[in-house]
PDB file of C-alpha atoms and ligand atoms in Angstrom:
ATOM      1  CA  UNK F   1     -29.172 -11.642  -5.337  1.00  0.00           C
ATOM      2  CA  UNK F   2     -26.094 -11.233  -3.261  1.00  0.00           C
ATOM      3  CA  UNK F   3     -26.668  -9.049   0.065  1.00  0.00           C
ATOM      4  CA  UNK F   4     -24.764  -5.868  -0.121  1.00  0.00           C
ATOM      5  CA  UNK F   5     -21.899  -6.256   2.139  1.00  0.00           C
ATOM      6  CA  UNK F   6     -21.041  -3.047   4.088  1.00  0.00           C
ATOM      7  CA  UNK F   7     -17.944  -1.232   4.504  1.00  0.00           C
ATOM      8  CA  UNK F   8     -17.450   0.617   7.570  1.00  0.00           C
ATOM      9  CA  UNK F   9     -14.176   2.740   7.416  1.00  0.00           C
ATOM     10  CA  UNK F  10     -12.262   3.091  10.082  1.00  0.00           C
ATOM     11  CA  UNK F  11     -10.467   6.908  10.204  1.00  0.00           C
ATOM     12  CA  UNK F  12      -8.296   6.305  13.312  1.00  0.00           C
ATOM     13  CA  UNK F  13      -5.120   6.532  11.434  1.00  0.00           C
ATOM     14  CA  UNK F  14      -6.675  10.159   9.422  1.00  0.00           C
ATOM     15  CA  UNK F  15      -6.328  11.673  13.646  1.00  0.00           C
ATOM     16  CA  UNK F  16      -3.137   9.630  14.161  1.00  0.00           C
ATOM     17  CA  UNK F  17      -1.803  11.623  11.490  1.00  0.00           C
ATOM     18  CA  UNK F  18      -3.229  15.268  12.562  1.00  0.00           C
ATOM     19  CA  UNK F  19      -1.914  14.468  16.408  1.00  0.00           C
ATOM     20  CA  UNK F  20       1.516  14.204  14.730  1.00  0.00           C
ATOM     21  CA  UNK F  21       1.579  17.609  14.256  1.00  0.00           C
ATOM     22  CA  UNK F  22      -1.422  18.802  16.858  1.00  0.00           C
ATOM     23  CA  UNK F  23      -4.051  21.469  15.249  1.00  0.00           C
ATOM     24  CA  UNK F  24      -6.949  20.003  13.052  1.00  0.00           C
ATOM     25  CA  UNK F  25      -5.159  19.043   9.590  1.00  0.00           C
ATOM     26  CA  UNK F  26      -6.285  16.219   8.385  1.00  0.00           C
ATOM     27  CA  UNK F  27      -9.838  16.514   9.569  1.00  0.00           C
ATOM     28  CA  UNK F  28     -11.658  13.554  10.652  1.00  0.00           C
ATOM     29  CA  UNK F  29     -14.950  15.131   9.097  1.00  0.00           C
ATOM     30  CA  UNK F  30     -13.289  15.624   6.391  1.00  0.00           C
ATOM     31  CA  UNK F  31     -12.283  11.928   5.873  1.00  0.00           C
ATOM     32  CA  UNK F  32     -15.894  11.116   7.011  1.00  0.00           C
ATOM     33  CA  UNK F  33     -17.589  12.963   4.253  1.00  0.00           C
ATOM     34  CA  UNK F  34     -15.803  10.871   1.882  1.00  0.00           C
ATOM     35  CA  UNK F  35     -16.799   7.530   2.962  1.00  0.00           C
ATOM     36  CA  UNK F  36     -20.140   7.318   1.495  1.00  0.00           C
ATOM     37  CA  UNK F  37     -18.622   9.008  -2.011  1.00  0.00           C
ATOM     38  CA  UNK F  38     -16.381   6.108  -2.151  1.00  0.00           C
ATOM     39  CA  UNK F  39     -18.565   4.013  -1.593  1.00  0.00           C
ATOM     40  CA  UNK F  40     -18.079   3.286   1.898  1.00  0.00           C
ATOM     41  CA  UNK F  41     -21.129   2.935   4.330  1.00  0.00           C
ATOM     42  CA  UNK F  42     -20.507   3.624   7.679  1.00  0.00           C
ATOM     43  CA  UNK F  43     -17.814   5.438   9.972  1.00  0.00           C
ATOM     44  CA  UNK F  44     -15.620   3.708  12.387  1.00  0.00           C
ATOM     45  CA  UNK F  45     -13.470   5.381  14.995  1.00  0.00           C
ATOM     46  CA  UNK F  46     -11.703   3.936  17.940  1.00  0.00           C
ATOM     47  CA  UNK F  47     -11.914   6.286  21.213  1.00  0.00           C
ATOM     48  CA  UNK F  48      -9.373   4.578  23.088  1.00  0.00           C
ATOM     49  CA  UNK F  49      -8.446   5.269  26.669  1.00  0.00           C
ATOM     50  CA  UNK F  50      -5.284   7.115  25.912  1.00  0.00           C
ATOM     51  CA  UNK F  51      -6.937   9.059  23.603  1.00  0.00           C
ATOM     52  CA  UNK F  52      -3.908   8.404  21.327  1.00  0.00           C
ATOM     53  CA  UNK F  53      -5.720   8.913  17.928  1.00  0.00           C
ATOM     54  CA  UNK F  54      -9.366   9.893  17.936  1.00  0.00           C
ATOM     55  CA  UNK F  55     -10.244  12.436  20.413  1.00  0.00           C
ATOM     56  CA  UNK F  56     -13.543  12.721  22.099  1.00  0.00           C
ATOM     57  CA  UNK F  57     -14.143  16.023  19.770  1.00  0.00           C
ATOM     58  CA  UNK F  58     -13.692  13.667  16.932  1.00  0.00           C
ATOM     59  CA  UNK F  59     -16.728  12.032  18.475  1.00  0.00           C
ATOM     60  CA  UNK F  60     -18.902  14.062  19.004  1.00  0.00           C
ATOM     61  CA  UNK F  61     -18.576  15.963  15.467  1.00  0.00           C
ATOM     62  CA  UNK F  62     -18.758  12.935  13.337  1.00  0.00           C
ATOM     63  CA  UNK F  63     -21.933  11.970  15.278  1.00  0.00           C
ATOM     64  CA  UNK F  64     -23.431  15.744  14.640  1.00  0.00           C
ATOM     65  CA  UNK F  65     -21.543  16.480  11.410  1.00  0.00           C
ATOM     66  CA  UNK F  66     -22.043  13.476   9.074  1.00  0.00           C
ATOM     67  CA  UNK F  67     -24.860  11.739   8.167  1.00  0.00           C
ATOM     68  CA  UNK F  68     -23.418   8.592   7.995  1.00  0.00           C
ATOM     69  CA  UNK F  69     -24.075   5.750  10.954  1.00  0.00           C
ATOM     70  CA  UNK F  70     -20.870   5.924  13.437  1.00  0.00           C
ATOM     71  CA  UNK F  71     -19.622   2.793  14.772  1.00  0.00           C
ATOM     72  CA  UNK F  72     -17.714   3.428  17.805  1.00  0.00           C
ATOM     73  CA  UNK F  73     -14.512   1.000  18.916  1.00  0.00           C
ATOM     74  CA  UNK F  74     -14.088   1.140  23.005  1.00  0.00           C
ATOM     75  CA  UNK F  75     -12.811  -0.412  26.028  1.00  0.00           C
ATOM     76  CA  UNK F  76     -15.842  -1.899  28.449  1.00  0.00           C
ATOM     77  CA  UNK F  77     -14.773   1.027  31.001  1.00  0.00           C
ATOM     78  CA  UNK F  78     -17.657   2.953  32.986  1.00  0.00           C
ATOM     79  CA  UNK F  79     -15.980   6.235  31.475  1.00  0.00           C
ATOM     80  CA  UNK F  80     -16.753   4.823  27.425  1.00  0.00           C
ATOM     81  CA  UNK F  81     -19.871   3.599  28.504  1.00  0.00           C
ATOM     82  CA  UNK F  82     -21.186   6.980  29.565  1.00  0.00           C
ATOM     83  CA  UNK F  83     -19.628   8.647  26.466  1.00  0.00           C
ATOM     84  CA  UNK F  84     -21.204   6.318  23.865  1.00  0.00           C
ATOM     85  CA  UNK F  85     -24.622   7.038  26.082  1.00  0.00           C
ATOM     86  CA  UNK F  86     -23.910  10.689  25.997  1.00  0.00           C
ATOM     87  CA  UNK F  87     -22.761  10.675  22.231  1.00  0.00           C
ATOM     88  CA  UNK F  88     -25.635   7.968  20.866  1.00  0.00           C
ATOM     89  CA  UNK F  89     -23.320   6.292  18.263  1.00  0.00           C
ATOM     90  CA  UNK F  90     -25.315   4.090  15.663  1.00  0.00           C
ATOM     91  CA  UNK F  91     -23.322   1.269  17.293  1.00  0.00           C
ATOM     92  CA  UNK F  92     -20.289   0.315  19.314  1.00  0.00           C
ATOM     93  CA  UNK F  93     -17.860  -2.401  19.144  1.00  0.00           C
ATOM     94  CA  UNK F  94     -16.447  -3.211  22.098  1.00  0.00           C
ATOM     95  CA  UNK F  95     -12.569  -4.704  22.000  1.00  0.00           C
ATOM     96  CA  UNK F  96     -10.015  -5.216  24.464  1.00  0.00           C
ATOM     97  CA  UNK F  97      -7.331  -3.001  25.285  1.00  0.00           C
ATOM     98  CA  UNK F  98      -4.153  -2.689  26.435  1.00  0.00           C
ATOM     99  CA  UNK F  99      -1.924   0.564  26.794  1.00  0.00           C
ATOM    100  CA  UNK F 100       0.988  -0.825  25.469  1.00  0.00           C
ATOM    101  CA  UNK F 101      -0.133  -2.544  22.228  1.00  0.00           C
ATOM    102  CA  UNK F 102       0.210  -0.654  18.835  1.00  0.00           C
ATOM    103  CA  UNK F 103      -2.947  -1.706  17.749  1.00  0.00           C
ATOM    104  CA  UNK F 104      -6.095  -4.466  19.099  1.00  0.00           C
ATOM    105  CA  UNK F 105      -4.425  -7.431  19.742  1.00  0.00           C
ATOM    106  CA  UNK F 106      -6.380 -10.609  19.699  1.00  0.00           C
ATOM    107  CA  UNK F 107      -9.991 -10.489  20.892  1.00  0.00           C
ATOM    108  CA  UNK F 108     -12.371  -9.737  23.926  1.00  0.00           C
ATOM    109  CA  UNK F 109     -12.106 -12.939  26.172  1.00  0.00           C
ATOM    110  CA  UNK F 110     -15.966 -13.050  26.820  1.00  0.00           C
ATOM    111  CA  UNK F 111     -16.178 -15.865  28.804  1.00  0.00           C
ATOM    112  CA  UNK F 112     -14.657 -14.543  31.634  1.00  0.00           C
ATOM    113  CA  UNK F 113     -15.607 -11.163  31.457  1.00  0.00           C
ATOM    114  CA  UNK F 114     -19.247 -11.868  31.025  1.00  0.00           C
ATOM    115  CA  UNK F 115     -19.996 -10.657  34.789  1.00  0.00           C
ATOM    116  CA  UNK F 116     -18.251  -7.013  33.746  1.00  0.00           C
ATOM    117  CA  UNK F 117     -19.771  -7.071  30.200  1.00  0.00           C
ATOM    118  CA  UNK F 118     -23.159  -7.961  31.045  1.00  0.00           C
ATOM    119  CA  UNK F 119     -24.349  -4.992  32.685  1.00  0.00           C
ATOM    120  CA  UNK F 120     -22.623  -2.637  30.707  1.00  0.00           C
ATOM    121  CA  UNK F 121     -23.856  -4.066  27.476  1.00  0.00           C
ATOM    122  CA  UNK F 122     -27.737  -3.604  28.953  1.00  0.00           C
ATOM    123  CA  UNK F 123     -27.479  -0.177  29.259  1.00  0.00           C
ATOM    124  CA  UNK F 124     -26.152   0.171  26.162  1.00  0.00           C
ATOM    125  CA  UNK F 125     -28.966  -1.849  23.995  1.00  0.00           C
ATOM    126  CA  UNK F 126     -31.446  -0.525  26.617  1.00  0.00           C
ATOM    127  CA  UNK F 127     -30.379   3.158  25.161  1.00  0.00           C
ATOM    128  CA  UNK F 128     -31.197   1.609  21.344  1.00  0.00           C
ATOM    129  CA  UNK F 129     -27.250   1.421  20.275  1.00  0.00           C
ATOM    130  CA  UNK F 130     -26.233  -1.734  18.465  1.00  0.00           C
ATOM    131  CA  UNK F 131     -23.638  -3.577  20.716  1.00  0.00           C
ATOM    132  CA  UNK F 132     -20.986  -6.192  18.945  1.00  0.00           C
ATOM    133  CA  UNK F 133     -17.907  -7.894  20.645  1.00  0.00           C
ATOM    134  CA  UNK F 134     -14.888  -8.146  19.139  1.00  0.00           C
ATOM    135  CA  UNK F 135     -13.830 -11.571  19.645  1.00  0.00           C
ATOM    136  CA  UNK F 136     -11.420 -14.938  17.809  1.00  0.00           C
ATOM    137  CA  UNK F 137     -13.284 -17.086  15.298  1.00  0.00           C
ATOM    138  CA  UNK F 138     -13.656 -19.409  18.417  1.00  0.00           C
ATOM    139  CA  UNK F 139     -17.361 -21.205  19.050  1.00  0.00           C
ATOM    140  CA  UNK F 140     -17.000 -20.527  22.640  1.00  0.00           C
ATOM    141  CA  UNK F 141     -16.716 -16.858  22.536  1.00  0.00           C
ATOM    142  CA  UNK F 142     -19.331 -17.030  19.610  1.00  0.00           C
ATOM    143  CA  UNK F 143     -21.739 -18.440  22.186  1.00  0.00           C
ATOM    144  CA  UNK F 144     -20.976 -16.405  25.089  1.00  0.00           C
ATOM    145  CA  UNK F 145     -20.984 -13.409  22.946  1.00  0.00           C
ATOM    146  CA  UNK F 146     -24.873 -14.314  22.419  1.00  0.00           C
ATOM    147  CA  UNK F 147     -25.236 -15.136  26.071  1.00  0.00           C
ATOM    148  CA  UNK F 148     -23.959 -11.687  27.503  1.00  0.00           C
ATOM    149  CA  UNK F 149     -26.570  -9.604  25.504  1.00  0.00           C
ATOM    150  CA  UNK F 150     -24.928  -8.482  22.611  1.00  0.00           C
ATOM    151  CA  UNK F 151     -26.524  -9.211  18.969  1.00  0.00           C
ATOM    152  CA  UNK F 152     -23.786  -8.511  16.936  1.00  0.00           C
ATOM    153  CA  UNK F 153     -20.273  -9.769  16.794  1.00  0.00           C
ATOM    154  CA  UNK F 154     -16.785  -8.244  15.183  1.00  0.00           C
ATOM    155  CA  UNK F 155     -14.309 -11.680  14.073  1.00  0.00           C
ATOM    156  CA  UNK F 156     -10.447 -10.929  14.415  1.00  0.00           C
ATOM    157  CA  UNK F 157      -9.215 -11.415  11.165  1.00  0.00           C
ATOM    158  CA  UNK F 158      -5.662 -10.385  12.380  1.00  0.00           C
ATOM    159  CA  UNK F 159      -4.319 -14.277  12.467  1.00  0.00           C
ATOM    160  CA  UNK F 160      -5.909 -14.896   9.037  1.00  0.00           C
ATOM    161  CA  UNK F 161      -4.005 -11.642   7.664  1.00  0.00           C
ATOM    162  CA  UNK F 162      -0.771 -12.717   9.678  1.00  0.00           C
ATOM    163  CA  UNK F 163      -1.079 -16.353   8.690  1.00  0.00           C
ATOM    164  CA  UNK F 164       1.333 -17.796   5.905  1.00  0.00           C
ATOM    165  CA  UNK F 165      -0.106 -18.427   2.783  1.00  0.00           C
ATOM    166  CA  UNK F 166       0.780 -22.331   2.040  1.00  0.00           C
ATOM    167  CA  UNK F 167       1.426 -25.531   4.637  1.00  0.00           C
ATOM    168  CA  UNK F 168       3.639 -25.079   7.159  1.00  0.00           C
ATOM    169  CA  UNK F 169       3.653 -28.420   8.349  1.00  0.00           C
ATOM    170  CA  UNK F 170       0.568 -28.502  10.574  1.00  0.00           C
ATOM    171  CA  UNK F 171       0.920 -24.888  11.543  1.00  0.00           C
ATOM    172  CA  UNK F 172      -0.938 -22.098  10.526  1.00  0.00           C
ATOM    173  CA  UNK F 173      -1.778 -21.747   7.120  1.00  0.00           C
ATOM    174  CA  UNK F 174      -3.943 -18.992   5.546  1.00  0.00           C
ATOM    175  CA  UNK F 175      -6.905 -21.893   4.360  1.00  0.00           C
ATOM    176  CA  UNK F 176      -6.874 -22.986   8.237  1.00  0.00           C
ATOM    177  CA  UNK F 177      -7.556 -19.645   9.733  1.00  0.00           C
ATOM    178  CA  UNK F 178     -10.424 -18.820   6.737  1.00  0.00           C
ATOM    179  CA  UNK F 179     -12.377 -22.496   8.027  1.00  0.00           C
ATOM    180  CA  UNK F 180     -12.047 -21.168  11.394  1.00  0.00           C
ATOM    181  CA  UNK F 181     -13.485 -17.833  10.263  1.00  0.00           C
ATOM    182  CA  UNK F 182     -16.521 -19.649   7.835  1.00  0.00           C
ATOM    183  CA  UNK F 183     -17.417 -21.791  10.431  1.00  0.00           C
ATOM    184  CA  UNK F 184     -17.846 -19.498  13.413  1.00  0.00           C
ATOM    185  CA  UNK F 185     -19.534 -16.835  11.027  1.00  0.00           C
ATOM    186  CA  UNK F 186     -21.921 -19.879   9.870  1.00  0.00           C
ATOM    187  CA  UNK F 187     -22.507 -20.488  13.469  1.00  0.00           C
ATOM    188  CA  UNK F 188     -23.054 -16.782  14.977  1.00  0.00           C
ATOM    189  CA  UNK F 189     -25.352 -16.478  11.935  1.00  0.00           C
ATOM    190  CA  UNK F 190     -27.434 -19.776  13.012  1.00  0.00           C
ATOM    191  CA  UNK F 191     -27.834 -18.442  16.780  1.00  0.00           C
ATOM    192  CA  UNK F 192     -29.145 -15.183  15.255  1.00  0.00           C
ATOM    193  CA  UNK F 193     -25.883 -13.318  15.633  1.00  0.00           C
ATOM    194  CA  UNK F 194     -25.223 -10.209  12.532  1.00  0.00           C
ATOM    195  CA  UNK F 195     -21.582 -10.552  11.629  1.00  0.00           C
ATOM    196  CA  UNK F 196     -18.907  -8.277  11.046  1.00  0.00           C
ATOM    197  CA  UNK F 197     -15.225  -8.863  10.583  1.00  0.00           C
ATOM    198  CA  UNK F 198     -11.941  -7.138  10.195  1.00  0.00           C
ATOM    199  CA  UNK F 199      -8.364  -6.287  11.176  1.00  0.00           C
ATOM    200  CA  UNK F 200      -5.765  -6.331   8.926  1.00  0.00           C
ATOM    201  CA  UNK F 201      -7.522  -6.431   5.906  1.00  0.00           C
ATOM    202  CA  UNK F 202      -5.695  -5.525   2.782  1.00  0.00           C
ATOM    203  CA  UNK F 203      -7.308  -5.014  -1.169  1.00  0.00           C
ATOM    204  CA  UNK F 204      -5.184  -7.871  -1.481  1.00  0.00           C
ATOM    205  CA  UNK F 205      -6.361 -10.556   1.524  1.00  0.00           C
ATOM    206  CA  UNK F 206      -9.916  -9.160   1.930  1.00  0.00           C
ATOM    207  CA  UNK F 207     -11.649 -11.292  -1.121  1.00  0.00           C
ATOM    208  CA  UNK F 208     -12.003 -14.788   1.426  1.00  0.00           C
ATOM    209  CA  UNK F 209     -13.460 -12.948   4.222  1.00  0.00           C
ATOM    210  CA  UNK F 210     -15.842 -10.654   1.514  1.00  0.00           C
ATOM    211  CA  UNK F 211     -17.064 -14.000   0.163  1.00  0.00           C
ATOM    212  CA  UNK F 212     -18.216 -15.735   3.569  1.00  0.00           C
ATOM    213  CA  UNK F 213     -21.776 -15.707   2.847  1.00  0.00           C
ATOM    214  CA  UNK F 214     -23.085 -14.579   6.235  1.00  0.00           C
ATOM    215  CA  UNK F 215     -20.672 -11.581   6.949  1.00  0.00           C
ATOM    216  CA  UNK F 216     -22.465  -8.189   6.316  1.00  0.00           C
ATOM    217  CA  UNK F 217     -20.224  -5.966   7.340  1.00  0.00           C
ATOM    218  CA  UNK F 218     -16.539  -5.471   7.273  1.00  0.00           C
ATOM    219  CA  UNK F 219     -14.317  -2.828   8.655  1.00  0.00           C
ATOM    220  CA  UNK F 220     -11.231  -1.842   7.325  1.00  0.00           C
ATOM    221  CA  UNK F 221      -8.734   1.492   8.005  1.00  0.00           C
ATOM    222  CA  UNK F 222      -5.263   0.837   8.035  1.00  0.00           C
ATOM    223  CA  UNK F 223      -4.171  -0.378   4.341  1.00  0.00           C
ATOM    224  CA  UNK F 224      -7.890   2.149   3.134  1.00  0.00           C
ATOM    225  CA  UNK F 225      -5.817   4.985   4.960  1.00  0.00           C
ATOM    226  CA  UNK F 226      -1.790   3.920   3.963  1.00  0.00           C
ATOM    227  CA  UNK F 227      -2.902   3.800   0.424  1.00  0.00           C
ATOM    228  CA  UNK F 228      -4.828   7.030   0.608  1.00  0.00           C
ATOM    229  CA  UNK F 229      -1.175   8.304   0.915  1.00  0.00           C
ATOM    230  CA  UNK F 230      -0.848   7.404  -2.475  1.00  0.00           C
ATOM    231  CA  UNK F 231      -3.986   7.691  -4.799  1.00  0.00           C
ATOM    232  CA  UNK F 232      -6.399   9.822  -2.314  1.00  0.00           C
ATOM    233  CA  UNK F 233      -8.525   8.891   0.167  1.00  0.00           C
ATOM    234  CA  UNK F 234     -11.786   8.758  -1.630  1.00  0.00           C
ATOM    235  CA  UNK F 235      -9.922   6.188  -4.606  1.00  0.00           C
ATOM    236  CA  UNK F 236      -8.659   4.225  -1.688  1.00  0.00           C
ATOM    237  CA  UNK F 237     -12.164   3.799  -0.187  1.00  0.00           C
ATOM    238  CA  UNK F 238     -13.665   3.167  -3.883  1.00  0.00           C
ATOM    239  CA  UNK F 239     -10.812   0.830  -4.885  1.00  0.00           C
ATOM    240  CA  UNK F 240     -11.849  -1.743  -1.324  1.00  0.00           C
ATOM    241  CA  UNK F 241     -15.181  -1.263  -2.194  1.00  0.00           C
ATOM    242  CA  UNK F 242     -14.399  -2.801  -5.485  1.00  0.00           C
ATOM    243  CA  UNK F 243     -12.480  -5.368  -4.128  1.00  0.00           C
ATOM    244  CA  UNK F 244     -15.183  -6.698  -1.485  1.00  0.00           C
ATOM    245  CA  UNK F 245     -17.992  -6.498  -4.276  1.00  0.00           C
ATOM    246  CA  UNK F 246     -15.836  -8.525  -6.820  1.00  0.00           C
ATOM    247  CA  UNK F 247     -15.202 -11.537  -4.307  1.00  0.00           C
ATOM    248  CA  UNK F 248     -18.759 -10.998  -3.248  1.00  0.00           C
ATOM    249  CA  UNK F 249     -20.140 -11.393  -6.486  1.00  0.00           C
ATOM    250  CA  UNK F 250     -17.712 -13.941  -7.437  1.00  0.00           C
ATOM    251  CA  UNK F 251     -16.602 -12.212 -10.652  1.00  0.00           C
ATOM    252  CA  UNK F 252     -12.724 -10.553 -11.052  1.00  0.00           C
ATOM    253  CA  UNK F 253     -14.274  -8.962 -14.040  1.00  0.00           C
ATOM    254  CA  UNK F 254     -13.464  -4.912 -13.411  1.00  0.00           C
ATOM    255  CA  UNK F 255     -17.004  -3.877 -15.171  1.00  0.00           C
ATOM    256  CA  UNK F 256     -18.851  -5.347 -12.160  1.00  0.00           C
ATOM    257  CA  UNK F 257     -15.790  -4.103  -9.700  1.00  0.00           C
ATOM    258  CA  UNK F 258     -17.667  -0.961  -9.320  1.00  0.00           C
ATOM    259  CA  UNK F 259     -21.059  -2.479  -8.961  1.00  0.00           C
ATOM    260  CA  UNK F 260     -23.353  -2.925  -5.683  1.00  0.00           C
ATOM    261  CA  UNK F 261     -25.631  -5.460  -5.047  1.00  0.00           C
ATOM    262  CA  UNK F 262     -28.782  -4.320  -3.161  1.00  0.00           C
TER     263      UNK F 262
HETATM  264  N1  PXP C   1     -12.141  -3.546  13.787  1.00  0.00           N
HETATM  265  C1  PXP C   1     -11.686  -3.363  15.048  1.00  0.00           C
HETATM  266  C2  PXP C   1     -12.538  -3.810  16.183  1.00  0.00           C
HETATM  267  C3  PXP C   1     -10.440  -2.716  15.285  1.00  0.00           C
HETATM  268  O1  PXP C   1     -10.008  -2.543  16.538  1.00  0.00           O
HETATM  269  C4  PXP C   1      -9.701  -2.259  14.172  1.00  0.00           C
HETATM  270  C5  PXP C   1      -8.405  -1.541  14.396  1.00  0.00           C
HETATM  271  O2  PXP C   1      -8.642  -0.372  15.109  1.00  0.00           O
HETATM  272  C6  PXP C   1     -10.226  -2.470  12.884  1.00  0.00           C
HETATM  273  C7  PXP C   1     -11.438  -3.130  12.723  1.00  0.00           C
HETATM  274  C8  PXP C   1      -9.522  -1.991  11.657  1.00  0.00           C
HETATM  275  O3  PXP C   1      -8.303  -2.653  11.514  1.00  0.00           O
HETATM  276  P1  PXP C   1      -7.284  -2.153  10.394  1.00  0.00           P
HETATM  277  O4  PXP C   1      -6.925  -0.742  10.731  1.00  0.00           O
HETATM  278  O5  PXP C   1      -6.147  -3.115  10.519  1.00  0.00           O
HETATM  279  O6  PXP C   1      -8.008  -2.250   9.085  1.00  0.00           O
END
């Protein structure tokens, strides 16, 4: 049988909308509670160090309010680091940041920040929280992400979203960017590695990455949250779900859409 493959939702874009207008509306508890009724199975939230969307209230209540496991997204910094200790998230996933991007830009360069990593990863495992690294489908970073200390790993899928569909004349194509993604996946998995992926994943682009064999867990706000705009958050969260068990079970039929595998 097919391994379930997780969703973890990411609600950054639920607070970027209730900072427009300050106050508490929409509620990222709210939004949390619906996850698992759409089928989701985990919360993601990115604390980041300008506290632009999610807040370190948000935090803290969607680690005492909802019984779902919260992933949190953060910069190595001392200051996340004692938060996530404080806070006890299921797991963290720690990215790169930079002030001025709009969004996570590439992934961590572990290689040369395994001396600042290293330490701060250890204290994190050491207090029983799942550490991944958000990193390229690159073998290096794959293998320095398993030298550092961390046993889980997040692949950018941002250059497979952005990539063109077709040949561009030895350029990036969509099918070049998936082998890069198969192959470091089949890789991390080999060295004992659990692998999650996402960025930029649409209902539309997510059935390659859903169908890589050794991905268990994929995380996905942006297009879950734009089209919850549109047809509700909870249908947005149910109609993903559908879309990752499809390509996982290698069936378009809509009866199994619905459908998880155990
Ligand atoms: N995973 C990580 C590590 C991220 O930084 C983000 C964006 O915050 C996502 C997943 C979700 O990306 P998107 O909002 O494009 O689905």
């Amino acid at each position: 049988m097919t391994q379930h493959l997780r969703l973890g939702v990411n609600i950054d874009h639920v607070a970027t909308v209730r900072n427009a207008r300050g106050g508490r509306d929409p509620d990222t508890v709210r939004a949390a509670h619906l996850i698992a009724k759409g089928g989701g199975d985990s919360i993601t939230a990115h604390l980041r160090e300008d506290r632009r969307h999610i807040t370190d209230d948000d935090i803290r209540r969607l680690k005492a309010e909802v019984p779902l496991p919260l992933n949190m997204e953060m910069a190595a910094t001392d200051e996340m680091v004692a938060i996530a200790l404080q806070v006890r998230p299921h797991a963290v996933c720690i990215v790169p940041e930079r002030r001025a991007e709009l969004t996570t830009e590439g992934g961590l360069d572990v290689v040369s920040a395994r001396a600042a990593l290293g330490p701060r990863i250890a204290r994190l495992v050491e207090a029983g929280i799942q550490v991944a690294l958000f990193i390229d489908p690159d073998p290096v970073q794959v293998e320095a992400t398993k030298q550092v200390g961390a046993s889980a790993l997040e692949f950018h899928t941002g250059e497979y979203c952005n990539a063109p569909n077709g040949d561009t004349q030895g350029g990036l194509t969509r099918a070049k960017e998936l082998k890069r993604l198969e192959d470091a996946s089949a890789r991390a998995a080999a060295i004992g590695l659990e692998v999650h992926a996402g960025h930029g994943l649409t209902v539309a682009n997510v059935g390659p990455v859903a169908r890589i064999p050794s991905v268990v867990e994929l995380n996905i706000g942006h297009a879950i949250v734009a089209e919850a705009i549109f047809i509700g958050f909870e249908a947005a969260i149910r109609q993903m779900r559908a879309a990752m068990d499809r390509a996982r079970q290698g069936t378009s039929s809509p009866v199994a859409a619905g459908r998880r595998s155990a």
